[in-house]
Amino acid sequence: LEAAQAFGATNRQTLWKVELPYALPQIMAGLNQTIMLSLSMVVIGALVGADGLGVPVLRAINTVNIALGFESGLMIVVVAIVLDRMLRMEGRK
């Protein structure tokens, strides 16, 4: 940061070329945690009437349908894994 200022970089250049690249791993980790938390909340969302992936899980819980529960839970896990891998690839750039 001090080197960029010493070489006459503007505030905008310092932000985009020094500060943001340095903070990117922390930003990506926070984004990853936020996405995983939101995926864990899909069942809670279904409990309050929202549509989405949580509805089959809730239906499986209410009807004690183990196969539907396993299938729905597995789908949520697959979505979580895909999103996690996409964020990791983006973070490595």
PDB file of N, CA and C in Angstrom, residues 3-87:
ATOM      1  N   ALA A   3       3.955   1.393  -0.918  1.00  0.00           N
ATOM      2  CA  ALA A   3       4.737   1.434  -2.151  1.00  0.00           C
ATOM      3  C   ALA A   3       3.909   2.015  -3.290  1.00  0.00           C
ATOM      4  N   ALA A   4       2.631   1.643  -3.364  1.00  0.00           N
ATOM      5  CA  ALA A   4       1.767   2.186  -4.413  1.00  0.00           C
ATOM      6  C   ALA A   4       1.620   3.692  -4.261  1.00  0.00           C
ATOM      7  N   GLN A   5       1.467   4.137  -3.040  1.00  0.00           N
ATOM      8  CA  GLN A   5       1.355   5.575  -2.803  1.00  0.00           C
ATOM      9  C   GLN A   5       2.670   6.283  -3.103  1.00  0.00           C
ATOM     10  N   ALA A   6       3.787   5.635  -2.787  1.00  0.00           N
ATOM     11  CA  ALA A   6       5.095   6.238  -3.039  1.00  0.00           C
ATOM     12  C   ALA A   6       5.353   6.402  -4.535  1.00  0.00           C
ATOM     13  N   PHE A   7       4.817   5.479  -5.333  1.00  0.00           N
ATOM     14  CA  PHE A   7       5.004   5.571  -6.779  1.00  0.00           C
ATOM     15  C   PHE A   7       3.938   6.432  -7.449  1.00  0.00           C
ATOM     16  N   GLY A   8       3.085   7.063  -6.654  1.00  0.00           N
ATOM     17  CA  GLY A   8       2.132   8.019  -7.199  1.00  0.00           C
ATOM     18  C   GLY A   8       0.829   7.424  -7.693  1.00  0.00           C
ATOM     19  N   ALA A   9       0.447   6.270  -7.199  1.00  0.00           N
ATOM     20  CA  ALA A   9      -0.821   5.672  -7.616  1.00  0.00           C
ATOM     21  C   ALA A   9      -1.982   6.468  -7.027  1.00  0.00           C
ATOM     22  N   THR A  10      -3.037   6.592  -7.817  1.00  0.00           N
ATOM     23  CA  THR A  10      -4.226   7.286  -7.324  1.00  0.00           C
ATOM     24  C   THR A  10      -4.974   6.373  -6.356  1.00  0.00           C
ATOM     25  N   ASN A  11      -5.950   6.939  -5.669  1.00  0.00           N
ATOM     26  CA  ASN A  11      -6.751   6.132  -4.743  1.00  0.00           C
ATOM     27  C   ASN A  11      -7.467   4.999  -5.464  1.00  0.00           C
ATOM     28  N   ARG A  12      -7.982   5.282  -6.653  1.00  0.00           N
ATOM     29  CA  ARG A  12      -8.677   4.255  -7.435  1.00  0.00           C
ATOM     30  C   ARG A  12      -7.710   3.147  -7.858  1.00  0.00           C
ATOM     31  N   GLN A  13      -6.522   3.521  -8.317  1.00  0.00           N
ATOM     32  CA  GLN A  13      -5.528   2.516  -8.700  1.00  0.00           C
ATOM     33  C   GLN A  13      -5.111   1.676  -7.502  1.00  0.00           C
ATOM     34  N   THR A  14      -4.947   2.306  -6.357  1.00  0.00           N
ATOM     35  CA  THR A  14      -4.576   1.573  -5.148  1.00  0.00           C
ATOM     36  C   THR A  14      -5.666   0.582  -4.767  1.00  0.00           C
ATOM     37  N   LEU A  15      -6.916   1.006  -4.872  1.00  0.00           N
ATOM     38  CA  LEU A  15      -8.026   0.117  -4.538  1.00  0.00           C
ATOM     39  C   LEU A  15      -8.067  -1.092  -5.459  1.00  0.00           C
ATOM     40  N   TRP A  16      -8.038  -0.857  -6.779  1.00  0.00           N
ATOM     41  CA  TRP A  16      -8.218  -1.942  -7.744  1.00  0.00           C
ATOM     42  C   TRP A  16      -6.974  -2.802  -7.935  1.00  0.00           C
ATOM     43  N   LYS A  17      -5.801  -2.236  -7.801  1.00  0.00           N
ATOM     44  CA  LYS A  17      -4.574  -2.983  -8.082  1.00  0.00           C
ATOM     45  C   LYS A  17      -3.899  -3.552  -6.837  1.00  0.00           C
ATOM     46  N   VAL A  18      -4.187  -2.999  -5.650  1.00  0.00           N
ATOM     47  CA  VAL A  18      -3.493  -3.443  -4.441  1.00  0.00           C
ATOM     48  C   VAL A  18      -4.468  -4.006  -3.412  1.00  0.00           C
ATOM     49  N   GLU A  19      -5.440  -3.201  -3.001  1.00  0.00           N
ATOM     50  CA  GLU A  19      -6.290  -3.586  -1.881  1.00  0.00           C
ATOM     51  C   GLU A  19      -7.250  -4.726  -2.214  1.00  0.00           C
ATOM     52  N   LEU A  20      -7.971  -4.628  -3.338  1.00  0.00           N
ATOM     53  CA  LEU A  20      -8.924  -5.684  -3.681  1.00  0.00           C
ATOM     54  C   LEU A  20      -8.258  -7.026  -3.978  1.00  0.00           C
ATOM     55  N   PRO A  21      -7.179  -7.086  -4.750  1.00  0.00           N
ATOM     56  CA  PRO A  21      -6.534  -8.390  -4.938  1.00  0.00           C
ATOM     57  C   PRO A  21      -6.038  -9.005  -3.628  1.00  0.00           C
ATOM     58  N   TYR A  22      -5.601  -8.166  -2.712  1.00  0.00           N
ATOM     59  CA  TYR A  22      -5.130  -8.668  -1.426  1.00  0.00           C
ATOM     60  C   TYR A  22      -6.291  -9.195  -0.579  1.00  0.00           C
ATOM     61  N   ALA A  23      -7.460  -8.580  -0.698  1.00  0.00           N
ATOM     62  CA  ALA A  23      -8.619  -8.972   0.103  1.00  0.00           C
ATOM     63  C   ALA A  23      -9.469 -10.052  -0.558  1.00  0.00           C
ATOM     64  N   LEU A  24      -9.192 -10.402  -1.802  1.00  0.00           N
ATOM     65  CA  LEU A  24     -10.027 -11.345  -2.536  1.00  0.00           C
ATOM     66  C   LEU A  24     -10.185 -12.700  -1.850  1.00  0.00           C
ATOM     67  N   PRO A  25      -9.152 -13.311  -1.287  1.00  0.00           N
ATOM     68  CA  PRO A  25      -9.377 -14.601  -0.608  1.00  0.00           C
ATOM     69  C   PRO A  25     -10.378 -14.506   0.545  1.00  0.00           C
ATOM     70  N   GLN A  26     -10.323 -13.438   1.310  1.00  0.00           N
ATOM     71  CA  GLN A  26     -11.267 -13.271   2.409  1.00  0.00           C
ATOM     72  C   GLN A  26     -12.680 -13.007   1.890  1.00  0.00           C
ATOM     73  N   ILE A  27     -12.786 -12.256   0.817  1.00  0.00           N
ATOM     74  CA  ILE A  27     -14.098 -11.984   0.223  1.00  0.00           C
ATOM     75  C   ILE A  27     -14.711 -13.275  -0.301  1.00  0.00           C
ATOM     76  N   MET A  28     -13.919 -14.090  -0.984  1.00  0.00           N
ATOM     77  CA  MET A  28     -14.423 -15.351  -1.523  1.00  0.00           C
ATOM     78  C   MET A  28     -14.812 -16.316  -0.407  1.00  0.00           C
ATOM     79  N   ALA A  29     -14.051 -16.353   0.676  1.00  0.00           N
ATOM     80  CA  ALA A  29     -14.399 -17.221   1.807  1.00  0.00           C
ATOM     81  C   ALA A  29     -15.726 -16.787   2.419  1.00  0.00           C
ATOM     82  N   GLY A  30     -15.919 -15.499   2.560  1.00  0.00           N
ATOM     83  CA  GLY A  30     -17.186 -15.002   3.087  1.00  0.00           C
ATOM     84  C   GLY A  30     -18.354 -15.299   2.169  1.00  0.00           C
ATOM     85  N   LEU A  31     -18.146 -15.166   0.868  1.00  0.00           N
ATOM     86  CA  LEU A  31     -19.188 -15.474  -0.103  1.00  0.00           C
ATOM     87  C   LEU A  31     -19.532 -16.957  -0.067  1.00  0.00           C
ATOM     88  N   ASN A  32     -18.520 -17.797   0.046  1.00  0.00           N
ATOM     89  CA  ASN A  32     -18.728 -19.239   0.132  1.00  0.00           C
ATOM     90  C   ASN A  32     -19.554 -19.591   1.367  1.00  0.00           C
ATOM     91  N   GLN A  33     -19.211 -19.024   2.504  1.00  0.00           N
ATOM     92  CA  GLN A  33     -19.951 -19.301   3.735  1.00  0.00           C
ATOM     93  C   GLN A  33     -21.397 -18.818   3.630  1.00  0.00           C
ATOM     94  N   THR A  34     -21.603 -17.691   2.988  1.00  0.00           N
ATOM     95  CA  THR A  34     -22.957 -17.163   2.826  1.00  0.00           C
ATOM     96  C   THR A  34     -23.806 -18.080   1.959  1.00  0.00           C
ATOM     97  N   ILE A  35     -23.232 -18.585   0.874  1.00  0.00           N
ATOM     98  CA  ILE A  35     -23.973 -19.493  -0.002  1.00  0.00           C
ATOM     99  C   ILE A  35     -24.298 -20.787   0.722  1.00  0.00           C
ATOM    100  N   MET A  36     -23.347 -21.337   1.468  1.00  0.00           N
ATOM    101  CA  MET A  36     -23.603 -22.582   2.195  1.00  0.00           C
ATOM    102  C   MET A  36     -24.680 -22.378   3.265  1.00  0.00           C
ATOM    103  N   LEU A  37     -24.664 -21.240   3.935  1.00  0.00           N
ATOM    104  CA  LEU A  37     -25.690 -20.957   4.937  1.00  0.00           C
ATOM    105  C   LEU A  37     -27.061 -20.820   4.285  1.00  0.00           C
ATOM    106  N   SER A  38     -27.117 -20.173   3.133  1.00  0.00           N
ATOM    107  CA  SER A  38     -28.411 -20.017   2.466  1.00  0.00           C
ATOM    108  C   SER A  38     -28.947 -21.360   1.987  1.00  0.00           C
ATOM    109  N   LEU A  39     -28.072 -22.267   1.563  1.00  0.00           N
ATOM    110  CA  LEU A  39     -28.531 -23.598   1.168  1.00  0.00           C
ATOM    111  C   LEU A  39     -29.030 -24.391   2.370  1.00  0.00           C
ATOM    112  N   SER A  40     -28.440 -24.155   3.524  1.00  0.00           N
ATOM    113  CA  SER A  40     -28.922 -24.864   4.709  1.00  0.00           C
ATOM    114  C   SER A  40     -30.269 -24.323   5.170  1.00  0.00           C
ATOM    115  N   MET A  41     -30.646 -23.162   4.694  1.00  0.00           N
ATOM    116  CA  MET A  41     -31.909 -22.547   5.101  1.00  0.00           C
ATOM    117  C   MET A  41     -33.074 -22.878   4.165  1.00  0.00           C
ATOM    118  N   VAL A  42     -32.870 -23.696   3.138  1.00  0.00           N
ATOM    119  CA  VAL A  42     -33.962 -23.971   2.198  1.00  0.00           C
ATOM    120  C   VAL A  42     -35.103 -24.727   2.866  1.00  0.00           C
ATOM    121  N   VAL A  43     -34.794 -25.611   3.787  1.00  0.00           N
ATOM    122  CA  VAL A  43     -35.847 -26.347   4.486  1.00  0.00           C
ATOM    123  C   VAL A  43     -36.625 -25.398   5.396  1.00  0.00           C
ATOM    124  N   ILE A  44     -35.918 -24.500   6.069  1.00  0.00           N
ATOM    125  CA  ILE A  44     -36.592 -23.511   6.913  1.00  0.00           C
ATOM    126  C   ILE A  44     -37.500 -22.630   6.054  1.00  0.00           C
ATOM    127  N   GLY A  45     -37.036 -22.281   4.872  1.00  0.00           N
ATOM    128  CA  GLY A  45     -37.865 -21.495   3.958  1.00  0.00           C
ATOM    129  C   GLY A  45     -39.125 -22.243   3.553  1.00  0.00           C
ATOM    130  N   ALA A  46     -39.006 -23.545   3.340  1.00  0.00           N
ATOM    131  CA  ALA A  46     -40.182 -24.345   2.989  1.00  0.00           C
ATOM    132  C   ALA A  46     -41.168 -24.404   4.153  1.00  0.00           C
ATOM    133  N   LEU A  47     -40.665 -24.376   5.369  1.00  0.00           N
ATOM    134  CA  LEU A  47     -41.554 -24.400   6.538  1.00  0.00           C
ATOM    135  C   LEU A  47     -42.451 -23.168   6.595  1.00  0.00           C
ATOM    136  N   VAL A  48     -41.965 -22.044   6.104  1.00  0.00           N
ATOM    137  CA  VAL A  48     -42.765 -20.820   6.137  1.00  0.00           C
ATOM    138  C   VAL A  48     -43.491 -20.569   4.820  1.00  0.00           C
ATOM    139  N   GLY A  49     -43.467 -21.530   3.907  1.00  0.00           N
ATOM    140  CA  GLY A  49     -44.282 -21.442   2.706  1.00  0.00           C
ATOM    141  C   GLY A  49     -43.573 -21.068   1.430  1.00  0.00           C
ATOM    142  N   ALA A  50     -42.262 -20.960   1.435  1.00  0.00           N
ATOM    143  CA  ALA A  50     -41.539 -20.604   0.209  1.00  0.00           C
ATOM    144  C   ALA A  50     -41.382 -21.832  -0.689  1.00  0.00           C
ATOM    145  N   ASP A  51     -41.386 -21.602  -1.986  1.00  0.00           N
ATOM    146  CA  ASP A  51     -41.144 -22.686  -2.939  1.00  0.00           C
ATOM    147  C   ASP A  51     -39.647 -22.889  -3.105  1.00  0.00           C
ATOM    148  N   GLY A  52     -39.280 -24.013  -3.670  1.00  0.00           N
ATOM    149  CA  GLY A  52     -37.872 -24.262  -3.949  1.00  0.00           C
ATOM    150  C   GLY A  52     -37.451 -25.658  -3.545  1.00  0.00           C
ATOM    151  N   LEU A  53     -36.146 -25.837  -3.358  1.00  0.00           N
ATOM    152  CA  LEU A  53     -35.600 -27.155  -3.031  1.00  0.00           C
ATOM    153  C   LEU A  53     -36.060 -27.679  -1.678  1.00  0.00           C
ATOM    154  N   GLY A  54     -36.473 -26.810  -0.798  1.00  0.00           N
ATOM    155  CA  GLY A  54     -36.882 -27.243   0.530  1.00  0.00           C
ATOM    156  C   GLY A  54     -38.231 -27.934   0.566  1.00  0.00           C
ATOM    157  N   VAL A  55     -39.075 -27.706  -0.431  1.00  0.00           N
ATOM    158  CA  VAL A  55     -40.418 -28.289  -0.443  1.00  0.00           C
ATOM    159  C   VAL A  55     -40.370 -29.815  -0.490  1.00  0.00           C
ATOM    160  N   PRO A  56     -39.589 -30.442  -1.387  1.00  0.00           N
ATOM    161  CA  PRO A  56     -39.530 -31.908  -1.355  1.00  0.00           C
ATOM    162  C   PRO A  56     -38.967 -32.456  -0.039  1.00  0.00           C
ATOM    163  N   VAL A  57     -38.032 -31.749   0.552  1.00  0.00           N
ATOM    164  CA  VAL A  57     -37.485 -32.194   1.836  1.00  0.00           C
ATOM    165  C   VAL A  57     -38.577 -32.150   2.893  1.00  0.00           C
ATOM    166  N   LEU A  58     -39.313 -31.074   2.940  1.00  0.00           N
ATOM    167  CA  LEU A  58     -40.401 -30.942   3.909  1.00  0.00           C
ATOM    168  C   LEU A  58     -41.484 -31.985   3.663  1.00  0.00           C
ATOM    169  N   ARG A  59     -41.811 -32.230   2.397  1.00  0.00           N
ATOM    170  CA  ARG A  59     -42.803 -33.250   2.058  1.00  0.00           C
ATOM    171  C   ARG A  59     -42.322 -34.624   2.515  1.00  0.00           C
ATOM    172  N   ALA A  60     -41.040 -34.902   2.333  1.00  0.00           N
ATOM    173  CA  ALA A  60     -40.490 -36.190   2.767  1.00  0.00           C
ATOM    174  C   ALA A  60     -40.542 -36.328   4.282  1.00  0.00           C
ATOM    175  N   ILE A  61     -40.285 -35.245   4.991  1.00  0.00           N
ATOM    176  CA  ILE A  61     -40.347 -35.287   6.456  1.00  0.00           C
ATOM    177  C   ILE A  61     -41.778 -35.528   6.915  1.00  0.00           C
ATOM    178  N   ASN A  62     -42.726 -34.846   6.299  1.00  0.00           N
ATOM    179  CA  ASN A  62     -44.127 -34.970   6.710  1.00  0.00           C
ATOM    180  C   ASN A  62     -44.709 -36.343   6.412  1.00  0.00           C
ATOM    181  N   THR A  63     -44.280 -36.971   5.325  1.00  0.00           N
ATOM    182  CA  THR A  63     -44.834 -38.271   4.933  1.00  0.00           C
ATOM    183  C   THR A  63     -43.927 -39.434   5.299  1.00  0.00           C
ATOM    184  N   VAL A  64     -42.834 -39.170   5.977  1.00  0.00           N
ATOM    185  CA  VAL A  64     -41.836 -40.178   6.364  1.00  0.00           C
ATOM    186  C   VAL A  64     -41.411 -40.985   5.135  1.00  0.00           C
ATOM    187  N   ASN A  65     -41.158 -40.280   4.055  1.00  0.00           N
ATOM    188  CA  ASN A  65     -40.712 -40.895   2.808  1.00  0.00           C
ATOM    189  C   ASN A  65     -39.185 -40.798   2.767  1.00  0.00           C
ATOM    190  N   ILE A  66     -38.527 -41.867   3.147  1.00  0.00           N
ATOM    191  CA  ILE A  66     -37.068 -41.853   3.265  1.00  0.00           C
ATOM    192  C   ILE A  66     -36.407 -41.658   1.904  1.00  0.00           C
ATOM    193  N   ALA A  67     -36.942 -42.291   0.870  1.00  0.00           N
ATOM    194  CA  ALA A  67     -36.339 -42.177  -0.462  1.00  0.00           C
ATOM    195  C   ALA A  67     -36.396 -40.734  -0.969  1.00  0.00           C
ATOM    196  N   LEU A  68     -37.551 -40.089  -0.814  1.00  0.00           N
ATOM    197  CA  LEU A  68     -37.683 -38.696  -1.257  1.00  0.00           C
ATOM    198  C   LEU A  68     -36.787 -37.784  -0.428  1.00  0.00           C
ATOM    199  N   GLY A  69     -36.696 -38.042   0.860  1.00  0.00           N
ATOM    200  CA  GLY A  69     -35.825 -37.240   1.722  1.00  0.00           C
ATOM    201  C   GLY A  69     -34.368 -37.377   1.335  1.00  0.00           C
ATOM    202  N   PHE A  70     -33.953 -38.613   1.053  1.00  0.00           N
ATOM    203  CA  PHE A  70     -32.568 -38.845   0.642  1.00  0.00           C
ATOM    204  C   PHE A  70     -32.282 -38.172  -0.690  1.00  0.00           C
ATOM    205  N   GLU A  71     -33.204 -38.320  -1.627  1.00  0.00           N
ATOM    206  CA  GLU A  71     -33.028 -37.717  -2.954  1.00  0.00           C
ATOM    207  C   GLU A  71     -32.971 -36.190  -2.867  1.00  0.00           C
ATOM    208  N   SER A  72     -33.872 -35.604  -2.102  1.00  0.00           N
ATOM    209  CA  SER A  72     -33.904 -34.144  -1.969  1.00  0.00           C
ATOM    210  C   SER A  72     -32.667 -33.626  -1.249  1.00  0.00           C
ATOM    211  N   GLY A  73     -32.283 -34.313  -0.184  1.00  0.00           N
ATOM    212  CA  GLY A  73     -31.080 -33.912   0.546  1.00  0.00           C
ATOM    213  C   GLY A  73     -29.839 -34.023  -0.315  1.00  0.00           C
ATOM    214  N   LEU A  74     -29.768 -35.088  -1.100  1.00  0.00           N
ATOM    215  CA  LEU A  74     -28.628 -35.280  -1.996  1.00  0.00           C
ATOM    216  C   LEU A  74     -28.570 -34.175  -3.048  1.00  0.00           C
ATOM    217  N   MET A  75     -29.726 -33.737  -3.522  1.00  0.00           N
ATOM    218  CA  MET A  75     -29.747 -32.661  -4.515  1.00  0.00           C
ATOM    219  C   MET A  75     -29.220 -31.361  -3.919  1.00  0.00           C
ATOM    220  N   ILE A  76     -29.578 -31.072  -2.686  1.00  0.00           N
ATOM    221  CA  ILE A  76     -29.076 -29.866  -2.025  1.00  0.00           C
ATOM    222  C   ILE A  76     -27.564 -29.955  -1.857  1.00  0.00           C
ATOM    223  N   VAL A  77     -27.071 -31.140  -1.514  1.00  0.00           N
ATOM    224  CA  VAL A  77     -25.625 -31.335  -1.359  1.00  0.00           C
ATOM    225  C   VAL A  77     -24.914 -31.153  -2.698  1.00  0.00           C
ATOM    226  N   VAL A  78     -25.492 -31.671  -3.773  1.00  0.00           N
ATOM    227  CA  VAL A  78     -24.887 -31.522  -5.100  1.00  0.00           C
ATOM    228  C   VAL A  78     -24.822 -30.045  -5.494  1.00  0.00           C
ATOM    229  N   VAL A  79     -25.891 -29.311  -5.249  1.00  0.00           N
ATOM    230  CA  VAL A  79     -25.889 -27.872  -5.548  1.00  0.00           C
ATOM    231  C   VAL A  79     -24.804 -27.171  -4.732  1.00  0.00           C
ATOM    232  N   ALA A  80     -24.684 -27.535  -3.458  1.00  0.00           N
ATOM    233  CA  ALA A  80     -23.665 -26.925  -2.600  1.00  0.00           C
ATOM    234  C   ALA A  80     -22.261 -27.224  -3.113  1.00  0.00           C
ATOM    235  N   ILE A  81     -22.014 -28.455  -3.521  1.00  0.00           N
ATOM    236  CA  ILE A  81     -20.688 -28.830  -4.024  1.00  0.00           C
ATOM    237  C   ILE A  81     -20.369 -28.082  -5.316  1.00  0.00           C
ATOM    238  N   VAL A  82     -21.330 -28.013  -6.221  1.00  0.00           N
ATOM    239  CA  VAL A  82     -21.107 -27.314  -7.494  1.00  0.00           C
ATOM    240  C   VAL A  82     -20.807 -25.838  -7.250  1.00  0.00           C
ATOM    241  N   LEU A  83     -21.597 -25.193  -6.396  1.00  0.00           N
ATOM    242  CA  LEU A  83     -21.353 -23.775  -6.107  1.00  0.00           C
ATOM    243  C   LEU A  83     -20.010 -23.572  -5.415  1.00  0.00           C
ATOM    244  N   ASP A  84     -19.649 -24.481  -4.517  1.00  0.00           N
ATOM    245  CA  ASP A  84     -18.358 -24.384  -3.837  1.00  0.00           C
ATOM    246  C   ASP A  84     -17.207 -24.487  -4.828  1.00  0.00           C
ATOM    247  N   ARG A  85     -17.284 -25.431  -5.747  1.00  0.00           N
ATOM    248  CA  ARG A  85     -16.215 -25.598  -6.738  1.00  0.00           C
ATOM    249  C   ARG A  85     -16.138 -24.399  -7.680  1.00  0.00           C
ATOM    250  N   MET A  86     -17.286 -23.846  -8.046  1.00  0.00           N
ATOM    251  CA  MET A  86     -17.276 -22.669  -8.917  1.00  0.00           C
ATOM    252  C   MET A  86     -16.612 -21.487  -8.221  1.00  0.00           C
ATOM    253  N   LEU A  87     -16.908 -21.301  -6.950  1.00  0.00           N
ATOM    254  CA  LEU A  87     -16.287 -20.203  -6.209  1.00  0.00           C
ATOM    255  C   LEU A  87     -14.795 -20.427  -6.029  1.00  0.00           C
TER     256      LEU A  87
END
